[in-house]
Amino acid sequence: MVNRGSHHTRSFSSTSKSVSRKPSFFTITLCIILLSACSIFTFLFSIRNISDDDDHQKDRLVEHSESHSQSKSQFQSESQSLPVKVDRLAWLHLALLPILQVPDEQLWDVSFSYGLHPCVKPTSEYQAAQGSDRYITVRSNGGLNQMRTGISDMVAVAYIMNATLVIPQLDKRSFWQDSSTFSDIFDELHFITSLQGDLRIVRELPKELESVPRARKHFTSWSGMGYYEEMAKSLKDYRVIHVAKSDSRLANNDLPLDIQRLRCRTLYHALRFSMPIEILGKKLVERLRSRGGRYIALHLRYEKDMLSFTGCTYGLTDAESEELRIMRESTNHWKVKKINSTEQRIGGLCPLTPKEVGIFLQALGYPPSTLIYIAAGEIYGGNIHLSELMSRFPNLVFKETLATKEELKAFTSHASQTAALDYIISVESDVFVPSYSGNMARAVEGHRRFLGHRKTITPDRRGLVKLFDKLESGRLREGSSLSSRVQQMHKSWQGAPRKRKGALPGLKGRARLRTEESFYENPYPECICSSKAV
């Protein structure tokens, strides 16, 4: 402070010596006028530059949007779908909305894994099944992932009952009417040989047993060791036991460690997809990587059957809502026929709409240029609904745009096989986002946890609906305020390591088992160990 003051004094003295008299009033006025003119000129020049930059940026955004629209239109003409109508001005407005700037590592990097790693080896006490002349046949029900987890359960059940497992028959009566056999979807030989140290698996029943009486059982859902040990005793007089359904036949919790690890060995190692699926799946991942390096796999659960099953009609026309109601009431095995769509949505029980997914991803901080792979079947309403997502994220990719017609030809009429492609691409993605917590979403999340807790962002649908309703009513606007709320809401919803959740409090009996987190959604701690674990 002293030095600075001394310097100021010396400068002032020197100046006072060189100026012998005060400037005139006219000189001072002229200087002020010149300074003001310079300031105005500088301001106007800056405004012009900013305007030019904005116009240039808008031109680039329009060009980018048109480029993607042309690419998408080409795909739509090939698949004979409805044209996408993207309002360029609306898209520009959305693209330029102020949002909280999010660092790249926060958007893409995996959660800290705390030294956790997969562990599926048997314990020292484990013994392989001794083998017997009793056989279990299975009819797997549901879609691809429901069948996969069900088959893993039945491997464990056959082990517990000390029986030989016959390669399961796959569901051909579901919504998709898929005629695929086990070997069409899975590597059958690998399945048999990789589990030969655990139990005996055969391709089909011996000829002499095809006509013998069978014990046809519908095993109770979420049953434990004691249940199946008792079943083995009560069915000892039967050479063949036929299981009508395979899904959720085994408890999530309170099973021996070796049984849980057997389930993981089956699902993550033995149930490898057939070679044609594996080869094409890996090719498509490589093509996605070559386009942008990083990508989001979005499981957009907005297919006709899902909306009809859940009774969710928000954002649909009256005609679409009526079509879904008719489908639900005419589907015999769907028990609930009358559903209040509004209550479903408020309770977070509806899939997010394509528009809501777009708002969600933008609020998280992902830029419009983000590469997004749509892992889904046919979107209900076609591109009329999909355009609301594309207006925010035009860089959407589908199987049909990523693979050639020739490559997809063998899979076209087999929904389970195309779902397997989606599964591979989703597991390998940088970020996985499911719009609904269905069987695939749970299976992919569990697999990604098993492989190192890869980033999986699960939307808090109940919380988001409240924000979406505020947007619609005008009580909240898109921008930094919405972004901060959404990002704060999902800090703990990104696949970080945690133990599997138990049943909801207050429930008793078997009802509580339904509310437990699926073992296949989070196989920690049984199949995921710390670096110090044996």
XYZ file of C-alpha atoms in Angstrom:
534
model
C 0.000 0.000 0.000
C 2.838 2.458 0.860
C 4.729 1.797 -2.360
C 1.578 2.137 -4.445
C 0.815 5.486 -2.785
C 4.376 6.802 -3.328
C 4.237 5.906 -6.998
C 0.934 7.701 -7.352
C 2.400 10.828 -5.716
C 5.435 10.859 -7.985
C 3.283 10.494 -11.095
C 0.997 13.315 -10.033
C 3.944 15.672 -9.342
C 5.516 14.919 -12.693
C 2.279 15.607 -14.461
C 1.662 18.841 -12.663
C 5.051 20.096 -13.751
C 4.473 19.355 -17.421
C 1.053 21.026 -17.515
C 1.377 24.693 -17.018
C -2.339 25.594 -17.136
C -5.829 24.027 -16.936
C -7.563 22.931 -20.188
C -10.416 25.120 -21.449
C -14.104 24.259 -21.122
C -14.376 23.785 -24.920
C -11.519 21.227 -24.939
C -13.099 19.184 -22.155
C -16.493 19.160 -23.895
C -14.940 18.071 -27.208
C -13.107 15.164 -25.505
C -16.300 13.959 -23.839
C -18.166 14.030 -27.166
C -15.412 12.061 -28.910
C -15.279 9.450 -26.122
C -19.057 9.011 -26.227
C -19.018 8.557 -29.998
C -16.310 5.896 -29.739
C -18.258 4.030 -27.059
C -21.459 4.025 -29.145
C -19.579 2.822 -32.238
C -17.910 0.018 -30.265
C -21.260 -1.094 -28.779
C -22.988 -1.166 -32.175
C -20.138 -3.120 -33.717
C -20.290 -5.716 -30.897
C -24.051 -6.110 -31.275
C -23.622 -6.739 -34.992
C -20.997 -9.418 -34.351
C -23.175 -11.150 -31.772
C -26.121 -11.079 -34.151
C -23.989 -12.480 -36.963
C -22.697 -15.243 -34.676
C -26.244 -16.142 -33.606
C -27.432 -16.242 -37.208
C -24.484 -18.412 -38.152
C -25.137 -20.739 -35.211
C -28.824 -20.999 -36.129
C -27.920 -21.769 -39.750
C -25.638 -24.556 -38.542
C -28.367 -25.963 -36.293
C -30.919 -25.844 -39.105
C -28.458 -27.545 -41.458
C -27.760 -30.195 -38.789
C -31.475 -30.754 -38.211
C -32.215 -30.986 -41.944
C -29.387 -33.454 -42.421
C -30.796 -35.804 -39.802
C -34.336 -35.305 -41.019
C -33.272 -36.347 -44.537
C -31.508 -39.418 -43.160
C -34.543 -40.388 -41.112
C -36.914 -39.757 -44.025
C -34.943 -42.210 -46.142
C -35.396 -44.868 -43.484
C -39.089 -44.077 -43.165
C -39.696 -44.462 -46.891
C -37.990 -47.849 -46.778
C -40.036 -49.056 -43.808
C -43.248 -47.426 -45.107
C -43.746 -45.549 -41.855
C -45.278 -42.128 -41.315
C -43.133 -39.064 -42.073
C -41.464 -37.285 -39.194
C -42.564 -33.684 -38.893
C -39.962 -31.669 -37.013
C -40.693 -27.980 -36.527
C -37.323 -26.324 -37.186
C -38.134 -23.186 -35.230
C -39.358 -25.217 -32.284
C -36.225 -27.355 -32.447
C -34.003 -24.276 -32.521
C -35.835 -22.873 -29.520
C -35.355 -26.116 -27.591
C -31.715 -26.450 -28.616
C -30.926 -22.950 -27.378
C -32.713 -23.305 -24.029
C -30.489 -22.362 -21.092
C -29.548 -25.479 -19.143
C -27.028 -26.166 -16.441
C -23.643 -26.934 -17.965
C -22.699 -30.496 -17.028
C -19.111 -31.767 -17.322
C -18.563 -34.603 -19.788
C -17.360 -36.944 -17.069
C -20.614 -36.453 -15.173
C -22.638 -37.291 -18.275
C -20.671 -40.337 -19.404
C -18.294 -41.744 -16.790
C -19.194 -44.859 -14.798
C -19.794 -44.743 -11.084
C -16.913 -45.426 -8.725
C -16.932 -49.228 -8.306
C -15.131 -49.413 -4.937
C -12.997 -52.328 -6.153
C -16.000 -54.578 -6.812
C -15.777 -57.294 -9.472
C -17.795 -60.290 -10.725
C -17.522 -63.479 -8.685
C -19.376 -66.591 -9.814
C -17.043 -69.434 -8.861
C -18.506 -72.053 -6.518
C -17.437 -72.135 -2.884
C -15.242 -74.929 -1.566
C -18.351 -76.703 -0.180
C -20.099 -76.857 -3.576
C -20.753 -80.225 -5.163
C -22.103 -80.872 -8.619
C -25.465 -82.627 -8.924
C -24.985 -86.380 -8.729
C -27.176 -87.011 -11.728
C -30.292 -89.146 -11.795
C -32.795 -90.754 -14.110
C -35.343 -88.018 -13.380
C -35.883 -85.343 -16.037
C -37.366 -81.850 -15.969
C -38.974 -80.408 -19.082
C -39.806 -76.700 -19.193
C -42.024 -74.402 -21.247
C -40.460 -70.955 -20.897
C -42.984 -68.137 -21.005
C -42.814 -64.457 -21.916
C -40.478 -62.356 -24.010
C -36.734 -62.777 -24.434
C -35.564 -61.565 -21.033
C -38.414 -63.169 -19.123
C -37.389 -66.463 -20.735
C -33.676 -65.891 -20.055
C -34.101 -65.271 -16.336
C -36.683 -68.079 -16.138
C -34.251 -70.535 -17.717
C -31.592 -69.488 -15.212
C -34.066 -70.192 -12.423
C -34.876 -73.632 -13.846
C -31.194 -74.566 -14.015
C -30.998 -73.883 -10.282
C -34.280 -75.755 -9.644
C -33.034 -78.807 -11.562
C -29.827 -78.700 -9.514
C -31.745 -78.534 -6.226
C -34.026 -81.431 -7.270
C -31.048 -83.426 -8.580
C -32.658 -83.847 -11.982
C -31.521 -83.733 -15.606
C -32.726 -80.613 -17.415
C -34.047 -80.935 -20.949
C -33.367 -77.912 -23.196
C -36.404 -75.651 -22.573
C -39.107 -74.997 -25.139
C -39.566 -71.280 -25.835
C -42.795 -69.307 -25.772
C -44.476 -69.199 -29.180
C -47.838 -67.902 -27.949
C -46.865 -64.470 -26.639
C -47.801 -61.143 -28.240
C -44.979 -61.454 -30.799
C -45.880 -64.986 -31.987
C -42.183 -65.799 -32.383
C -41.413 -69.276 -33.735
C -37.740 -69.201 -32.634
C -36.336 -72.303 -30.984
C -33.734 -72.406 -28.207
C -30.869 -72.905 -30.667
C -32.087 -70.001 -32.833
C -31.492 -67.588 -29.951
C -28.869 -69.262 -27.768
C -25.659 -71.190 -28.352
C -27.062 -74.573 -27.343
C -23.780 -76.496 -27.228
C -22.134 -73.781 -25.143
C -25.085 -73.843 -22.736
C -24.764 -77.598 -22.197
C -20.967 -77.784 -21.904
C -20.456 -74.675 -19.735
C -22.783 -76.091 -17.058
C -21.609 -79.705 -17.211
C -19.751 -79.202 -13.931
C -23.038 -78.283 -12.253
C -25.730 -80.569 -13.667
C -26.645 -82.707 -16.639
C -28.444 -81.000 -19.556
C -29.726 -82.864 -22.631
C -31.280 -81.673 -25.895
C -34.378 -83.885 -25.632
C -36.001 -86.660 -23.605
C -34.861 -90.210 -24.221
C -37.239 -91.966 -26.627
C -38.394 -94.459 -24.006
C -39.656 -91.650 -21.762
C -41.676 -89.709 -24.337
C -44.880 -91.616 -23.551
C -44.533 -92.127 -19.780
C -46.882 -90.256 -17.394
C -45.551 -86.835 -16.401
C -46.031 -84.788 -13.266
C -47.281 -81.463 -14.624
C -46.472 -78.744 -12.125
C -46.973 -75.023 -11.852
C -44.318 -74.300 -9.230
C -45.140 -71.536 -6.766
C -43.504 -68.192 -7.501
C -40.473 -67.035 -5.459
C -40.016 -70.368 -3.717
C -36.950 -71.268 -1.682
C -34.762 -74.327 -1.121
C -37.179 -76.039 1.257
C -40.036 -75.896 -1.243
C -38.068 -77.604 -4.027
C -36.494 -80.160 -1.711
C -40.021 -81.135 -0.666
C -41.110 -81.228 -4.324
C -38.263 -83.618 -5.084
C -39.524 -85.990 -2.389
C -43.204 -85.782 -3.313
C -42.506 -86.367 -7.016
C -39.973 -89.155 -6.579
C -42.215 -91.669 -8.351
C -42.236 -89.653 -11.578
C -39.486 -90.002 -14.146
C -40.500 -86.788 -15.931
C -41.631 -83.520 -14.352
C -43.056 -80.906 -16.697
C -42.940 -77.235 -15.607
C -45.624 -75.086 -17.241
C -43.962 -71.719 -16.508
C -40.378 -70.737 -15.830
C -40.553 -67.067 -14.823
C -39.967 -66.053 -11.181
C -39.995 -69.630 -9.881
C -37.141 -68.996 -7.471
C -36.809 -66.590 -4.540
C -34.708 -63.445 -4.854
C -33.210 -63.745 -1.380
C -32.402 -66.210 1.407
C -30.918 -68.839 -0.895
C -27.506 -70.514 -0.432
C -24.604 -68.581 -1.933
C -23.786 -71.402 -4.357
C -27.344 -71.439 -5.732
C -27.193 -67.697 -6.368
C -23.859 -67.989 -8.116
C -25.167 -70.848 -10.235
C -27.937 -68.511 -11.425
C -25.296 -65.924 -12.373
C -23.095 -68.454 -14.165
C -26.125 -69.495 -16.165
C -27.367 -66.030 -17.105
C -24.069 -64.254 -17.730
C -21.923 -67.093 -19.074
C -23.929 -70.121 -20.199
C -26.837 -68.356 -21.934
C -24.705 -66.894 -24.686
C -26.592 -65.808 -27.787
C -26.262 -67.817 -31.005
C -23.339 -66.913 -33.254
C -25.388 -65.017 -35.916
C -26.846 -62.782 -33.179
C -23.494 -62.291 -31.432
C -21.687 -61.414 -34.663
C -24.253 -58.889 -35.883
C -24.682 -57.395 -32.412
C -20.953 -56.686 -32.150
C -20.902 -55.226 -35.667
C -23.678 -52.801 -34.781
C -21.854 -51.706 -31.620
C -18.732 -51.019 -33.702
C -20.765 -48.958 -36.185
C -22.222 -46.885 -33.374
C -18.737 -46.297 -31.988
C -17.504 -45.187 -35.407
C -20.270 -42.570 -35.616
C -19.601 -40.748 -32.400
C -17.548 -42.830 -30.010
C -20.109 -42.625 -27.209
C -23.799 -43.382 -27.306
C -26.887 -43.781 -25.140
C -28.981 -46.924 -25.482
C -32.564 -45.858 -24.846
C -35.004 -48.663 -24.110
C -38.064 -46.757 -25.266
C -40.858 -48.952 -23.931
C -43.633 -47.378 -25.978
C -44.920 -50.383 -27.866
C -48.596 -51.155 -28.327
C -48.670 -54.186 -26.022
C -46.945 -52.378 -23.159
C -49.262 -49.359 -23.282
C -52.296 -51.636 -23.485
C -51.110 -53.858 -20.617
C -50.387 -50.906 -18.306
C -53.465 -48.963 -19.400
C -51.393 -45.837 -19.990
C -53.005 -43.477 -22.506
C -51.537 -40.078 -21.586
C -50.724 -38.112 -24.741
C -52.683 -40.447 -27.012
C -55.734 -39.669 -29.120
C -59.186 -40.974 -28.182
C -59.010 -43.451 -31.060
C -55.616 -44.764 -29.886
C -56.859 -45.059 -26.297
C -59.891 -47.020 -27.426
C -57.747 -49.356 -29.520
C -55.583 -50.140 -26.489
C -58.644 -50.742 -24.294
C -60.072 -53.235 -26.777
C -56.741 -55.053 -26.978
C -56.479 -55.288 -23.172
C -60.001 -56.613 -22.747
C -59.558 -59.203 -25.498
C -56.249 -60.571 -24.133
C -57.288 -63.472 -21.914
C -54.168 -63.856 -19.783
C -54.117 -60.176 -18.782
C -56.093 -60.252 -15.560
C -56.733 -56.515 -15.041
C -59.180 -55.146 -17.619
C -60.225 -51.754 -16.245
C -57.387 -49.366 -15.454
C -57.414 -45.682 -14.493
C -54.744 -44.191 -16.747
C -54.413 -40.997 -14.700
C -53.808 -42.908 -11.459
C -51.275 -45.146 -13.216
C -49.310 -42.148 -14.450
C -49.352 -40.280 -11.111
C -48.112 -43.437 -9.398
C -45.143 -43.658 -11.775
C -46.467 -46.877 -13.309
C -46.482 -45.691 -16.929
C -43.615 -45.695 -19.437
C -42.336 -42.211 -20.191
C -43.608 -40.883 -23.514
C -41.022 -40.070 -26.221
C -41.577 -36.357 -25.531
C -41.028 -36.846 -21.797
C -37.825 -38.797 -22.469
C -36.568 -35.905 -24.593
C -37.268 -33.380 -21.836
C -35.614 -35.686 -19.290
C -32.385 -36.246 -21.237
C -32.094 -32.557 -22.100
C -32.587 -31.601 -18.451
C -29.813 -34.024 -17.454
C -27.489 -31.997 -19.684
C -27.123 -34.153 -22.794
C -26.699 -31.926 -25.883
C -28.900 -32.245 -29.007
C -25.994 -33.864 -30.884
C -25.975 -36.904 -28.545
C -26.047 -40.231 -30.398
C -29.018 -42.282 -29.142
C -29.764 -45.873 -30.113
C -33.450 -46.777 -29.793
C -33.651 -50.274 -28.305
C -37.299 -51.110 -28.787
C -39.920 -52.746 -30.917
C -42.316 -50.787 -33.100
C -43.212 -47.487 -31.429
C -46.977 -47.109 -31.036
C -48.325 -44.387 -33.291
C -45.187 -44.498 -35.396
C -43.219 -41.340 -35.960
C -46.113 -39.091 -34.974
C -45.071 -39.717 -31.357
C -41.391 -40.341 -32.049
C -40.981 -36.921 -33.681
C -41.407 -35.261 -30.275
C -38.179 -36.936 -29.153
C -36.427 -36.375 -32.470
C -37.133 -32.635 -32.323
C -34.803 -32.482 -29.317
C -32.354 -35.240 -30.245
C -32.244 -35.622 -34.040
C -29.286 -38.016 -33.890
C -31.469 -41.089 -33.262
C -30.378 -44.464 -34.598
C -32.454 -47.593 -35.150
C -31.578 -51.156 -36.107
C -33.025 -50.422 -39.522
C -30.651 -47.498 -40.100
C -27.621 -49.169 -38.523
C -27.801 -52.547 -40.268
C -28.443 -53.380 -43.904
C -31.658 -55.026 -45.090
C -29.691 -58.141 -45.912
C -28.192 -58.320 -42.422
C -31.612 -58.012 -40.776
C -33.411 -60.328 -43.175
C -32.918 -63.464 -41.065
C -34.190 -61.721 -37.911
C -37.116 -59.727 -39.320
C -39.989 -62.008 -38.285
C -38.415 -63.106 -34.996
C -38.968 -60.530 -32.264
C -36.902 -62.416 -29.666
C -33.877 -62.439 -31.947
C -34.106 -58.712 -32.714
C -34.581 -58.131 -28.967
C -31.294 -60.004 -28.451
C -29.567 -57.483 -30.738
C -31.028 -54.664 -28.635
C -29.783 -56.422 -25.499
C -26.193 -56.656 -26.756
C -26.141 -53.007 -27.856
C -27.689 -51.883 -24.550
C -25.243 -53.797 -22.354
C -22.295 -52.360 -24.313
C -23.555 -48.747 -24.355
C -21.874 -45.898 -22.472
C -25.191 -45.004 -20.855
C -28.350 -47.087 -20.616
C -31.698 -45.352 -20.037
C -34.914 -47.389 -19.692
C -38.187 -45.493 -19.989
C -39.938 -48.232 -17.991
C -38.807 -50.859 -15.471
C -39.770 -53.971 -17.423
C -38.013 -57.302 -17.827
C -35.388 -56.058 -20.280
C -34.627 -52.945 -18.248
C -34.052 -55.026 -15.122
C -31.979 -57.659 -16.924
C -29.758 -55.093 -18.675
C -29.250 -53.096 -15.480
C -28.241 -56.240 -13.590
C -25.829 -57.297 -16.329
C -24.256 -53.829 -16.402
C -23.857 -53.914 -12.624
C -22.221 -57.323 -12.926
C -19.756 -56.018 -15.546
C -18.554 -53.092 -13.426
C -21.549 -50.908 -12.621
C -21.741 -49.309 -16.043
C -23.775 -46.116 -16.053
C -27.517 -46.820 -15.989
C -29.866 -43.877 -15.445
C -33.260 -45.003 -14.197
C -35.866 -42.226 -14.441
C -37.789 -41.466 -11.258
C -41.087 -41.609 -13.107
C -43.253 -40.616 -10.155
C -41.126 -37.550 -9.428
C -40.799 -36.611 -13.093
C -44.550 -36.695 -13.697
C -44.972 -33.921 -11.112
C -42.436 -31.778 -12.977
C -43.964 -32.554 -16.382
C -47.399 -31.522 -15.120
C -45.958 -28.239 -13.855
C -44.434 -27.635 -17.290
C -47.751 -28.297 -18.967
C -49.633 -25.952 -16.647
C -47.039 -23.191 -17.000
C -45.941 -23.291 -13.353
C -42.444 -24.329 -14.451
C -40.402 -23.593 -17.550
C -37.700 -25.588 -19.258
C -34.221 -24.337 -18.597
C -31.793 -24.174 -15.710
C -34.487 -24.433 -13.022
C -35.878 -27.691 -14.430
C -32.357 -29.022 -15.092
C -31.231 -28.481 -11.505
C -34.306 -30.284 -10.171
C -33.971 -33.250 -12.517
C -30.232 -33.612 -11.933
C -30.627 -33.426 -8.170
C -33.485 -35.962 -8.303
C -31.313 -38.508 -10.159
C -27.994 -38.239 -8.344
C -28.562 -41.656 -6.771
C -30.306 -43.260 -9.759
C -27.294 -43.946 -11.995
C -26.281 -47.528 -11.261
C -23.787 -46.957 -8.456
C -22.977 -50.005 -6.272
C -25.590 -50.849 -3.645
C -27.013 -53.977 -2.079
C -30.258 -55.423 -3.383
C -33.399 -53.937 -1.904
C -35.662 -56.094 0.228
C -39.443 -56.148 0.513
C -41.469 -53.038 1.249
C -42.141 -52.553 4.975
C -45.490 -53.514 6.454
C -46.206 -56.430 4.126
C -46.600 -59.997 5.346
C -46.747 -63.436 3.782
C -46.054 -64.060 0.117
C -47.241 -60.569 -0.863
C -43.949 -59.115 0.358
C -41.939 -61.318 -2.039
C -43.471 -59.570 -5.032
C -42.061 -56.232 -3.845
C -38.462 -57.416 -3.441
C -35.926 -56.171 -5.947
C -35.233 -58.830 -8.559
C -32.057 -60.846 -8.072
C -31.324 -60.387 -11.781
C -31.710 -56.607 -11.510
C -28.999 -56.410 -8.866
C -26.964 -59.576 -8.143
C -24.993 -57.818 -5.387
C -23.648 -59.078 -3.028
C -23.745 -62.757 -4.039
C -22.216 -62.397 -7.540
C -20.328 -59.122 -7.068
C -17.463 -59.138 -4.572
C -14.893 -56.751 -3.176
C -11.260 -57.109 -4.245
C -10.501 -58.782 -0.897
C -13.194 -61.431 -1.294
C -12.252 -65.018 -2.129
